[in-house]
Amino acid sequence: MTTGQALEPAIRVQGIGKSFKDLHVLRGVDLEVEAGSIFALLGSNGAGKTTLVRILSTLLKADSGTATVRGFDVGTEPGKVRESISLTGQFAAVDEVLTGRENLMLVARLRHLKSPAAIADDLLIRFSLTEAGNRKASTYSGGMRRRLDIAMSLIGNPPVVFLDEPTTGLDPQARVEVWQTIKQLADGGTTVLLTTQYLDEAEQLADRIAILHRGKIIQDGTLAELKQLLPPAKVDYVEKQPSLEEVFIALVSEAGEAGTADADRVDDKVAARKELR
């Protein structure tokens, strides 16, 4: 990596737009993701989260705007981008006929890496799957299958990982297992862009959160910064900080009414309602 690349955000998106015929999915998206951080892209179904991830991972071309991953342009340098990333989709892409260890070895061989068996064993240890390594993936629980899927995506040590709704369909215990895995990735220096519609997931994991609504980022900040958009509720002289869920609903409702992401107007409206009460 050059000095210029090291100073840049791991991911930079500027004015990205994408339409499918008359359906405008992305309407000028801007965001930046710092290296080694977990960035959550939060939005309802149909907000455009997966479309943006597909553009960033070079699977789809944007209609307008620019985006870079580790300094490489996704439109003009797709090969360099692909060397820098890994993508885990909404559903685990493991081969259920193979064992966990065989799945890992297969990917290592496809990437033409040396010592695929050693790579597989190391990842089984890292993701607490050693005891299940010689079992067929079809016998894995949802959380185990998802952890194996993420482990497979890390073969080759990509510095940037896209996780598109990684806990969809998982039970609460399996979700916690995946959360722990994601935190370990960031602790090891991996940049993680996480899309989710689960508010508690963003609250638990993200260093920064962007709310995507109707194809636009209507707010972007740390959890603490987003909570400051709503005044604390006072109940029996005890201040209650607004939850991320309250912030999300207020911002999305305001954007739907006015078609804009003016945070000051959100704050004023919420404050006025509280005064009326």
PDB file of N, CA and C in Angstrom, residues 71-123:
ATOM      1  N   GLY A  71      -8.223   2.825  -1.795  1.00  0.00           N
ATOM      2  CA  GLY A  71      -7.640   3.697  -2.812  1.00  0.00           C
ATOM      3  C   GLY A  71      -7.853   3.242  -4.242  1.00  0.00           C
ATOM      4  N   PHE A  72      -8.414   2.055  -4.444  1.00  0.00           N
ATOM      5  CA  PHE A  72      -8.644   1.534  -5.795  1.00  0.00           C
ATOM      6  C   PHE A  72     -10.081   1.831  -6.235  1.00  0.00           C
ATOM      7  N   ASP A  73     -10.219   2.363  -7.428  1.00  0.00           N
ATOM      8  CA  ASP A  73     -11.526   2.721  -7.952  1.00  0.00           C
ATOM      9  C   ASP A  73     -12.294   1.461  -8.357  1.00  0.00           C
ATOM     10  N   VAL A  74     -13.526   1.324  -7.860  1.00  0.00           N
ATOM     11  CA  VAL A  74     -14.292   0.100  -8.125  1.00  0.00           C
ATOM     12  C   VAL A  74     -14.694  -0.002  -9.598  1.00  0.00           C
ATOM     13  N   GLY A  75     -14.749   1.133 -10.279  1.00  0.00           N
ATOM     14  CA  GLY A  75     -15.147   1.109 -11.680  1.00  0.00           C
ATOM     15  C   GLY A  75     -14.005   0.863 -12.630  1.00  0.00           C
ATOM     16  N   THR A  76     -12.841   1.451 -12.348  1.00  0.00           N
ATOM     17  CA  THR A  76     -11.713   1.362 -13.285  1.00  0.00           C
ATOM     18  C   THR A  76     -10.638   0.373 -12.852  1.00  0.00           C
ATOM     19  N   GLU A  77     -10.647  -0.043 -11.581  1.00  0.00           N
ATOM     20  CA  GLU A  77      -9.648  -0.994 -11.083  1.00  0.00           C
ATOM     21  C   GLU A  77     -10.312  -2.159 -10.342  1.00  0.00           C
ATOM     22  N   PRO A  78     -11.284  -2.821 -10.976  1.00  0.00           N
ATOM     23  CA  PRO A  78     -12.019  -3.884 -10.270  1.00  0.00           C
ATOM     24  C   PRO A  78     -11.135  -5.031  -9.797  1.00  0.00           C
ATOM     25  N   GLY A  79     -10.098  -5.363 -10.569  1.00  0.00           N
ATOM     26  CA  GLY A  79      -9.203  -6.449 -10.172  1.00  0.00           C
ATOM     27  C   GLY A  79      -8.490  -6.147  -8.874  1.00  0.00           C
ATOM     28  N   LYS A  80      -7.993  -4.915  -8.723  1.00  0.00           N
ATOM     29  CA  LYS A  80      -7.313  -4.508  -7.493  1.00  0.00           C
ATOM     30  C   LYS A  80      -8.271  -4.507  -6.306  1.00  0.00           C
ATOM     31  N   VAL A  81      -9.510  -4.081  -6.578  1.00  0.00           N
ATOM     32  CA  VAL A  81     -10.511  -4.078  -5.510  1.00  0.00           C
ATOM     33  C   VAL A  81     -10.781  -5.498  -5.036  1.00  0.00           C
ATOM     34  N   ARG A  82     -10.948  -6.421  -5.974  1.00  0.00           N
ATOM     35  CA  ARG A  82     -11.264  -7.811  -5.615  1.00  0.00           C
ATOM     36  C   ARG A  82     -10.142  -8.458  -4.831  1.00  0.00           C
ATOM     37  N   GLU A  83      -8.909  -8.039  -5.105  1.00  0.00           N
ATOM     38  CA  GLU A  83      -7.778  -8.565  -4.329  1.00  0.00           C
ATOM     39  C   GLU A  83      -7.803  -8.074  -2.880  1.00  0.00           C
ATOM     40  N   SER A  84      -8.525  -6.997  -2.623  1.00  0.00           N
ATOM     41  CA  SER A  84      -8.515  -6.356  -1.310  1.00  0.00           C
ATOM     42  C   SER A  84      -9.717  -6.709  -0.446  1.00  0.00           C
ATOM     43  N   ILE A  85     -10.699  -7.402  -1.012  1.00  0.00           N
ATOM     44  CA  ILE A  85     -11.964  -7.574  -0.299  1.00  0.00           C
ATOM     45  C   ILE A  85     -12.387  -9.038  -0.199  1.00  0.00           C
ATOM     46  N   SER A  86     -13.379  -9.221   0.661  1.00  0.00           N
ATOM     47  CA  SER A  86     -14.117 -10.482   0.704  1.00  0.00           C
ATOM     48  C   SER A  86     -15.571 -10.121   0.960  1.00  0.00           C
ATOM     49  N   LEU A  87     -16.475 -10.904   0.409  1.00  0.00           N
ATOM     50  CA  LEU A  87     -17.910 -10.637   0.538  1.00  0.00           C
ATOM     51  C   LEU A  87     -18.615 -11.861   1.100  1.00  0.00           C
ATOM     52  N   THR A  88     -19.385 -11.646   2.153  1.00  0.00           N
ATOM     53  CA  THR A  88     -20.246 -12.691   2.697  1.00  0.00           C
ATOM     54  C   THR A  88     -21.679 -12.228   2.554  1.00  0.00           C
ATOM     55  N   GLY A  89     -22.469 -12.979   1.790  1.00  0.00           N
ATOM     56  CA  GLY A  89     -23.845 -12.578   1.506  1.00  0.00           C
ATOM     57  C   GLY A  89     -24.806 -12.910   2.624  1.00  0.00           C
ATOM     58  N   GLN A  90     -26.096 -12.768   2.321  1.00  0.00           N
ATOM     59  CA  GLN A  90     -27.118 -12.938   3.350  1.00  0.00           C
ATOM     60  C   GLN A  90     -27.303 -14.393   3.767  1.00  0.00           C
ATOM     61  N   PHE A  91     -26.873 -15.311   2.920  1.00  0.00           N
ATOM     62  CA  PHE A  91     -27.046 -16.726   3.245  1.00  0.00           C
ATOM     63  C   PHE A  91     -25.710 -17.442   3.108  1.00  0.00           C
ATOM     64  N   ALA A  92     -25.423 -18.333   4.047  1.00  0.00           N
ATOM     65  CA  ALA A  92     -24.145 -19.027   4.070  1.00  0.00           C
ATOM     66  C   ALA A  92     -23.920 -19.805   2.777  1.00  0.00           C
ATOM     67  N   ALA A  93     -22.718 -19.630   2.204  1.00  0.00           N
ATOM     68  CA  ALA A  93     -22.396 -20.246   0.915  1.00  0.00           C
ATOM     69  C   ALA A  93     -21.488 -21.453   1.084  1.00  0.00           C
ATOM     70  N   VAL A  94     -21.720 -22.249   2.122  1.00  0.00           N
ATOM     71  CA  VAL A  94     -20.879 -23.425   2.353  1.00  0.00           C
ATOM     72  C   VAL A  94     -21.424 -24.610   1.560  1.00  0.00           C
ATOM     73  N   ASP A  95     -20.536 -25.542   1.242  1.00  0.00           N
ATOM     74  CA  ASP A  95     -20.933 -26.778   0.579  1.00  0.00           C
ATOM     75  C   ASP A  95     -21.274 -27.786   1.675  1.00  0.00           C
ATOM     76  N   GLU A  96     -22.534 -28.133   1.805  1.00  0.00           N
ATOM     77  CA  GLU A  96     -22.984 -28.966   2.919  1.00  0.00           C
ATOM     78  C   GLU A  96     -22.566 -30.426   2.772  1.00  0.00           C
ATOM     79  N   VAL A  97     -22.145 -30.834   1.572  1.00  0.00           N
ATOM     80  CA  VAL A  97     -21.677 -32.210   1.378  1.00  0.00           C
ATOM     81  C   VAL A  97     -20.277 -32.383   1.955  1.00  0.00           C
ATOM     82  N   LEU A  98     -19.507 -31.313   1.959  1.00  0.00           N
ATOM     83  CA  LEU A  98     -18.137 -31.341   2.475  1.00  0.00           C
ATOM     84  C   LEU A  98     -18.110 -31.079   3.975  1.00  0.00           C
ATOM     85  N   THR A  99     -17.026 -31.494   4.605  1.00  0.00           N
ATOM     86  CA  THR A  99     -16.832 -31.152   6.013  1.00  0.00           C
ATOM     87  C   THR A  99     -16.411 -29.688   6.108  1.00  0.00           C
ATOM     88  N   GLY A 100     -16.422 -29.181   7.332  1.00  0.00           N
ATOM     89  CA  GLY A 100     -15.970 -27.809   7.526  1.00  0.00           C
ATOM     90  C   GLY A 100     -14.532 -27.627   7.059  1.00  0.00           C
ATOM     91  N   ARG A 101     -13.688 -28.574   7.394  1.00  0.00           N
ATOM     92  CA  ARG A 101     -12.275 -28.503   7.016  1.00  0.00           C
ATOM     93  C   ARG A 101     -12.117 -28.569   5.501  1.00  0.00           C
ATOM     94  N   GLU A 102     -12.892 -29.424   4.847  1.00  0.00           N
ATOM     95  CA  GLU A 102     -12.812 -29.558   3.392  1.00  0.00           C
ATOM     96  C   GLU A 102     -13.281 -28.281   2.695  1.00  0.00           C
ATOM     97  N   ASN A 103     -14.299 -27.615   3.254  1.00  0.00           N
ATOM     98  CA  ASN A 103     -14.752 -26.339   2.688  1.00  0.00           C
ATOM     99  C   ASN A 103     -13.623 -25.320   2.693  1.00  0.00           C
ATOM    100  N   LEU A 104     -12.922 -25.246   3.802  1.00  0.00           N
ATOM    101  CA  LEU A 104     -11.834 -24.275   3.933  1.00  0.00           C
ATOM    102  C   LEU A 104     -10.673 -24.620   2.999  1.00  0.00           C
ATOM    103  N   MET A 105     -10.339 -25.895   2.930  1.00  0.00           N
ATOM    104  CA  MET A 105      -9.242 -26.312   2.054  1.00  0.00           C
ATOM    105  C   MET A 105      -9.571 -26.053   0.586  1.00  0.00           C
ATOM    106  N   LEU A 106     -10.830 -26.260   0.215  1.00  0.00           N
ATOM    107  CA  LEU A 106     -11.247 -26.031  -1.169  1.00  0.00           C
ATOM    108  C   LEU A 106     -11.020 -24.572  -1.561  1.00  0.00           C
ATOM    109  N   VAL A 107     -11.432 -23.644  -0.692  1.00  0.00           N
ATOM    110  CA  VAL A 107     -11.261 -22.224  -1.006  1.00  0.00           C
ATOM    111  C   VAL A 107      -9.774 -21.869  -1.070  1.00  0.00           C
ATOM    112  N   ALA A 108      -8.987 -22.419  -0.162  1.00  0.00           N
ATOM    113  CA  ALA A 108      -7.539 -22.144  -0.174  1.00  0.00           C
ATOM    114  C   ALA A 108      -6.907 -22.632  -1.474  1.00  0.00           C
ATOM    115  N   ARG A 109      -7.342 -23.782  -1.955  1.00  0.00           N
ATOM    116  CA  ARG A 109      -6.806 -24.295  -3.223  1.00  0.00           C
ATOM    117  C   ARG A 109      -7.248 -23.416  -4.393  1.00  0.00           C
ATOM    118  N   LEU A 110      -8.511 -22.976  -4.359  1.00  0.00           N
ATOM    119  CA  LEU A 110      -9.007 -22.114  -5.437  1.00  0.00           C
ATOM    120  C   LEU A 110      -8.241 -20.792  -5.488  1.00  0.00           C
ATOM    121  N   ARG A 111      -7.744 -20.353  -4.338  1.00  0.00           N
ATOM    122  CA  ARG A 111      -6.953 -19.118  -4.279  1.00  0.00           C
ATOM    123  C   ARG A 111      -5.463 -19.385  -4.526  1.00  0.00           C
ATOM    124  N   HIS A 112      -5.129 -20.649  -4.829  1.00  0.00           N
ATOM    125  CA  HIS A 112      -3.757 -21.050  -5.157  1.00  0.00           C
ATOM    126  C   HIS A 112      -2.787 -20.731  -4.005  1.00  0.00           C
ATOM    127  N   LEU A 113      -3.257 -20.977  -2.784  1.00  0.00           N
ATOM    128  CA  LEU A 113      -2.415 -20.725  -1.614  1.00  0.00           C
ATOM    129  C   LEU A 113      -1.668 -21.995  -1.223  1.00  0.00           C
ATOM    130  N   LYS A 114      -0.498 -21.808  -0.646  1.00  0.00           N
ATOM    131  CA  LYS A 114       0.281 -22.937  -0.154  1.00  0.00           C
ATOM    132  C   LYS A 114      -0.303 -23.460   1.159  1.00  0.00           C
ATOM    133  N   SER A 115      -0.111 -24.737   1.412  1.00  0.00           N
ATOM    134  CA  SER A 115      -0.507 -25.386   2.669  1.00  0.00           C
ATOM    135  C   SER A 115      -1.982 -25.179   3.008  1.00  0.00           C
ATOM    136  N   PRO A 116      -2.902 -25.579   2.122  1.00  0.00           N
ATOM    137  CA  PRO A 116      -4.334 -25.401   2.407  1.00  0.00           C
ATOM    138  C   PRO A 116      -4.788 -26.105   3.684  1.00  0.00           C
ATOM    139  N   ALA A 117      -4.181 -27.258   4.005  1.00  0.00           N
ATOM    140  CA  ALA A 117      -4.570 -27.972   5.222  1.00  0.00           C
ATOM    141  C   ALA A 117      -4.219 -27.162   6.466  1.00  0.00           C
ATOM    142  N   ALA A 118      -3.051 -26.549   6.464  1.00  0.00           N
ATOM    143  CA  ALA A 118      -2.629 -25.729   7.604  1.00  0.00           C
ATOM    144  C   ALA A 118      -3.510 -24.495   7.738  1.00  0.00           C
ATOM    145  N   ILE A 119      -3.875 -23.905   6.610  1.00  0.00           N
ATOM    146  CA  ILE A 119      -4.765 -22.740   6.623  1.00  0.00           C
ATOM    147  C   ILE A 119      -6.118 -23.121   7.211  1.00  0.00           C
ATOM    148  N   ALA A 120      -6.638 -24.265   6.790  1.00  0.00           N
ATOM    149  CA  ALA A 120      -7.927 -24.730   7.289  1.00  0.00           C
ATOM    150  C   ALA A 120      -7.882 -24.971   8.791  1.00  0.00           C
ATOM    151  N   ASP A 121      -6.841 -25.638   9.254  1.00  0.00           N
ATOM    152  CA  ASP A 121      -6.730 -25.946  10.685  1.00  0.00           C
ATOM    153  C   ASP A 121      -6.626 -24.667  11.513  1.00  0.00           C
ATOM    154  N   ASP A 122      -5.887 -23.695  10.993  1.00  0.00           N
ATOM    155  CA  ASP A 122      -5.736 -22.435  11.713  1.00  0.00           C
ATOM    156  C   ASP A 122      -7.078 -21.709  11.839  1.00  0.00           C
ATOM    157  N   LEU A 123      -7.859 -21.704  10.765  1.00  0.00           N
ATOM    158  CA  LEU A 123      -9.156 -21.027  10.804  1.00  0.00           C
ATOM    159  C   LEU A 123     -10.169 -21.778  11.659  1.00  0.00           C
TER     160      LEU A 123
END
